[in-house]
Amino acid sequence: MTRMLLIGPPGSGKGTQAERLSDRLGVVAISTGDIFRTNVQEKTPLGLKAKTYMDVGDFVPDEVTNEMVRGRLSSEDVKDGFLLDGYPRTVQQITELDDILGRNGQQLALAVLLTAADEELVERLLGRALITGRTDDNETVVRHRLDLYHRQTETVVANYAQRGILTSVNGSGPVEEVTDRVMAAIEKMAPKGVH
Ligand code: B4P
């Protein structure tokens, strides 16, 4: 059983690695960014609300994000574990996740931090914009997202470090190598598996 999360600045490869780790670990990956984007595409009320924040690189408000995650984590397919990608990003979201898990007598086993230099992140996201046309991947918005990460999400990282469940992995280099590094870090933190 795996209850873990991937955290890191925008463009650090959370989505890229979550997919690969999901395959390797046999666990469901949940990306808050992907759920929002699907809702934006389908023009749901949630999507219409989220789009106004995402387009300018702001966090979608905690109450909206938390309610969505609470709903997703009540699904049958995550009762044996999950890999959360991109959540929590704020202190309030940490509290919410603790509450969701605590009510079921569960707790988070591990948080993996993916790191890369800001300039590399900007370059990657501008590269992605050329392929996907993502509206939040232009330079002004990317720099704002990075700034929010440094101001708010680094506090989340510090919280998990304090709990002793954080492992930091260098996210630079070929994607396959990064996956191997993450797997090795998980093995080191939890040699008997992540419970
Ligand atoms: P996300 O979808 O989480 O976007 P991200 O941080 O840019 O993604 P990620 O780090 O996963 O990058 P990826 O693997 O794709 O969030 C988007 C928005 O949603 C946020 O700005 C916010 O508005 C909202 N949101 C999401 N979660 C929220 C929350 N909890 N609370 C409030 N709001 C929330 O990689 C990026 C690029 O790098 C890709 O092009 C990839 O191919 C490339 N890449 C990956 N690994 C590489 C490597 N090793 N080397 C070179 N390139 C690599």
CSV table of C-alpha atoms in Angstrom, one decimal, residues 27-192:
chain,number,residue,atom,x,y,z
A,27,VAL,CA,-0.4,2.8,-7.8
A,28,VAL,CA,-3.0,5.4,-8.9
A,29,ALA,CA,-1.5,8.8,-9.8
A,30,ILE,CA,-3.7,11.8,-9.1
A,31,SER,CA,-2.7,15.2,-10.6
A,32,THR,CA,-4.7,18.2,-9.4
A,33,GLY,CA,-3.4,20.1,-12.5
A,34,ASP,CA,-4.7,17.4,-14.8
A,35,ILE,CA,-8.1,17.3,-13.1
A,36,PHE,CA,-8.4,21.1,-13.4
A,37,ARG,CA,-7.3,21.0,-17.1
A,38,THR,CA,-9.9,18.2,-17.9
A,39,ASN,CA,-12.6,20.4,-16.3
A,40,VAL,CA,-11.4,23.4,-18.2
A,41,GLN,CA,-11.6,21.5,-21.5
A,42,GLU,CA,-15.1,20.2,-20.6
A,43,LYS,CA,-16.2,23.7,-19.5
A,44,THR,CA,-17.6,22.4,-16.2
A,45,PRO,CA,-18.4,25.0,-13.5
A,46,LEU,CA,-15.2,23.9,-11.7
A,47,GLY,CA,-13.2,24.3,-14.9
A,48,LEU,CA,-14.6,27.7,-15.6
A,49,LYS,CA,-13.6,28.8,-12.1
A,50,ALA,CA,-10.2,27.2,-12.2
A,51,LYS,CA,-9.3,28.7,-15.6
A,52,THR,CA,-9.3,32.2,-14.4
A,53,TYR,CA,-6.6,31.4,-11.8
A,54,MET,CA,-4.6,28.9,-13.9
A,55,ASP,CA,-4.3,31.3,-16.9
A,56,VAL,CA,-2.5,33.9,-14.8
A,57,GLY,CA,-0.4,31.3,-12.8
A,58,ASP,CA,-2.2,31.7,-9.5
A,59,PHE,CA,-3.2,28.8,-7.3
A,60,VAL,CA,-6.8,27.8,-7.6
A,61,PRO,CA,-8.3,28.8,-4.2
A,62,ASP,CA,-7.8,26.3,-1.4
A,63,GLU,CA,-11.5,25.7,-0.7
A,64,VAL,CA,-12.1,24.7,-4.4
A,65,THR,CA,-9.0,22.5,-4.6
A,66,ASN,CA,-9.5,20.9,-1.2
A,67,GLU,CA,-13.1,19.9,-2.0
A,68,MET,CA,-12.1,18.4,-5.3
A,69,VAL,CA,-9.3,16.4,-3.7
A,70,ARG,CA,-11.5,15.2,-0.8
A,71,GLY,CA,-14.0,13.9,-3.4
A,72,ARG,CA,-11.3,12.2,-5.5
A,73,LEU,CA,-9.7,10.5,-2.4
A,74,SER,CA,-13.0,9.0,-1.4
A,75,SER,CA,-13.1,6.9,-4.6
A,76,GLU,CA,-12.8,3.2,-4.5
A,77,ASP,CA,-9.7,3.0,-6.6
A,78,VAL,CA,-7.5,4.8,-4.1
A,79,LYS,CA,-8.4,2.8,-1.0
A,80,ASP,CA,-5.2,0.8,-1.4
A,81,GLY,CA,-3.0,3.9,-1.9
A,82,PHE,CA,-2.2,6.8,-4.3
A,83,LEU,CA,0.5,9.0,-5.6
A,84,LEU,CA,-0.6,12.7,-5.4
A,85,ASP,CA,1.0,14.9,-8.0
A,86,GLY,CA,0.9,18.7,-7.2
A,87,TYR,CA,-1.0,18.6,-4.0
A,88,PRO,CA,-0.6,20.0,-1.3
A,89,ARG,CA,0.9,23.3,-2.4
A,90,THR,CA,-0.2,25.5,0.5
A,91,VAL,CA,-0.3,25.1,4.3
A,92,GLN,CA,-4.1,24.9,4.3
A,93,GLN,CA,-3.9,22.0,1.8
A,94,ILE,CA,-1.5,20.1,4.2
A,95,THR,CA,-4.1,20.5,6.9
A,96,GLU,CA,-6.8,19.3,4.6
A,97,LEU,CA,-4.9,16.2,3.5
A,98,ASP,CA,-4.0,15.3,7.1
A,99,ASP,CA,-7.7,15.6,7.9
A,100,ILE,CA,-8.8,13.5,5.0
A,101,LEU,CA,-6.3,10.7,5.9
A,102,GLY,CA,-6.7,11.0,9.6
A,103,ARG,CA,-10.5,10.4,9.4
A,104,ASN,CA,-9.6,7.0,7.9
A,105,GLY,CA,-6.8,6.3,10.4
A,106,GLN,CA,-4.3,6.7,7.6
A,107,GLN,CA,-1.2,8.9,7.2
A,108,LEU,CA,1.1,9.9,4.4
A,109,ALA,CA,4.1,7.7,4.1
A,110,LEU,CA,6.4,9.6,1.9
A,111,ALA,CA,6.9,12.9,0.0
A,112,VAL,CA,9.3,13.1,-2.9
A,113,LEU,CA,10.7,16.5,-3.8
A,114,LEU,CA,11.9,17.0,-7.4
A,115,THR,CA,14.4,19.7,-7.8
A,116,ALA,CA,15.9,21.7,-10.8
A,117,ALA,CA,17.3,25.2,-11.2
A,118,ASP,CA,14.8,27.9,-12.0
A,119,GLU,CA,16.3,28.8,-15.4
A,120,GLU,CA,16.1,25.1,-16.5
A,121,LEU,CA,12.4,25.1,-15.4
A,122,VAL,CA,11.6,28.2,-17.4
A,123,GLU,CA,13.3,26.7,-20.4
A,124,ARG,CA,11.4,23.4,-20.1
A,125,LEU,CA,8.0,25.1,-19.8
A,126,LEU,CA,8.6,27.5,-22.7
A,127,GLY,CA,9.5,24.4,-24.7
A,128,ARG,CA,6.3,22.7,-23.6
A,129,ALA,CA,4.3,25.7,-24.7
A,130,LEU,CA,5.5,25.3,-28.2
A,131,ILE,CA,4.1,21.7,-28.2
A,132,THR,CA,1.0,21.9,-26.2
A,133,GLY,CA,0.0,25.6,-26.4
A,134,ARG,CA,-0.7,25.6,-22.6
A,135,THR,CA,-1.8,29.1,-21.8
A,136,ASP,CA,0.0,29.1,-18.5
A,137,ASP,CA,3.4,28.3,-20.0
A,138,ASN,CA,4.4,31.8,-21.2
A,139,GLU,CA,7.4,33.5,-19.5
A,140,THR,CA,5.5,36.0,-17.4
A,141,VAL,CA,3.1,33.4,-16.0
A,142,VAL,CA,5.9,30.8,-15.5
A,143,ARG,CA,7.9,33.3,-13.5
A,144,HIS,CA,4.9,34.1,-11.3
A,145,ARG,CA,4.2,30.3,-10.8
A,146,LEU,CA,7.9,29.9,-9.7
A,147,ASP,CA,7.6,32.8,-7.4
A,148,LEU,CA,4.5,31.3,-5.8
A,149,TYR,CA,6.3,28.0,-5.4
A,150,HIS,CA,9.2,29.7,-3.6
A,151,ARG,CA,6.8,31.8,-1.4
A,152,GLN,CA,4.2,29.2,-0.5
A,153,THR,CA,5.1,25.6,-1.5
A,154,GLU,CA,8.6,25.6,0.0
A,155,THR,CA,6.8,26.0,3.4
A,156,VAL,CA,5.0,22.7,2.5
A,157,VAL,CA,8.3,21.1,1.7
A,158,ALA,CA,9.7,22.2,5.0
A,159,ASN,CA,6.7,20.8,6.9
A,160,TYR,CA,7.2,17.3,5.4
A,161,ALA,CA,11.0,17.5,6.0
A,162,GLN,CA,10.3,18.2,9.7
A,163,ARG,CA,8.1,15.1,9.8
A,164,GLY,CA,11.0,13.1,8.5
A,165,ILE,CA,9.1,11.8,5.4
A,166,LEU,CA,10.7,13.9,2.8
A,167,THR,CA,13.3,12.7,0.3
A,168,SER,CA,14.8,15.1,-2.3
A,169,VAL,CA,15.7,14.0,-5.8
A,170,ASN,CA,17.6,15.8,-8.5
A,171,GLY,CA,15.1,16.2,-11.3
A,172,SER,CA,17.7,17.2,-14.0
A,173,GLY,CA,18.9,14.8,-16.6
A,174,PRO,CA,17.2,12.2,-18.8
A,175,VAL,CA,13.7,11.3,-17.7
A,176,GLU,CA,14.5,7.6,-17.3
A,177,GLU,CA,17.4,8.5,-15.0
A,178,VAL,CA,15.3,10.7,-12.9
A,179,THR,CA,12.8,7.8,-12.5
A,180,ASP,CA,15.6,5.5,-11.4
A,181,ARG,CA,16.8,8.1,-8.9
A,182,VAL,CA,13.3,8.5,-7.5
A,183,MET,CA,12.9,4.7,-7.2
A,184,ALA,CA,16.2,4.5,-5.4
A,185,ALA,CA,15.2,7.3,-3.0
A,186,ILE,CA,11.9,5.5,-2.2
A,187,GLU,CA,13.8,2.3,-1.6
A,188,LYS,CA,16.2,4.0,0.8
A,189,MET,CA,13.4,5.7,2.7
A,190,ALA,CA,11.1,2.7,2.8
A,191,PRO,CA,13.1,-0.5,2.1
A,192,LYS,CA,10.0,-2.6,3.0
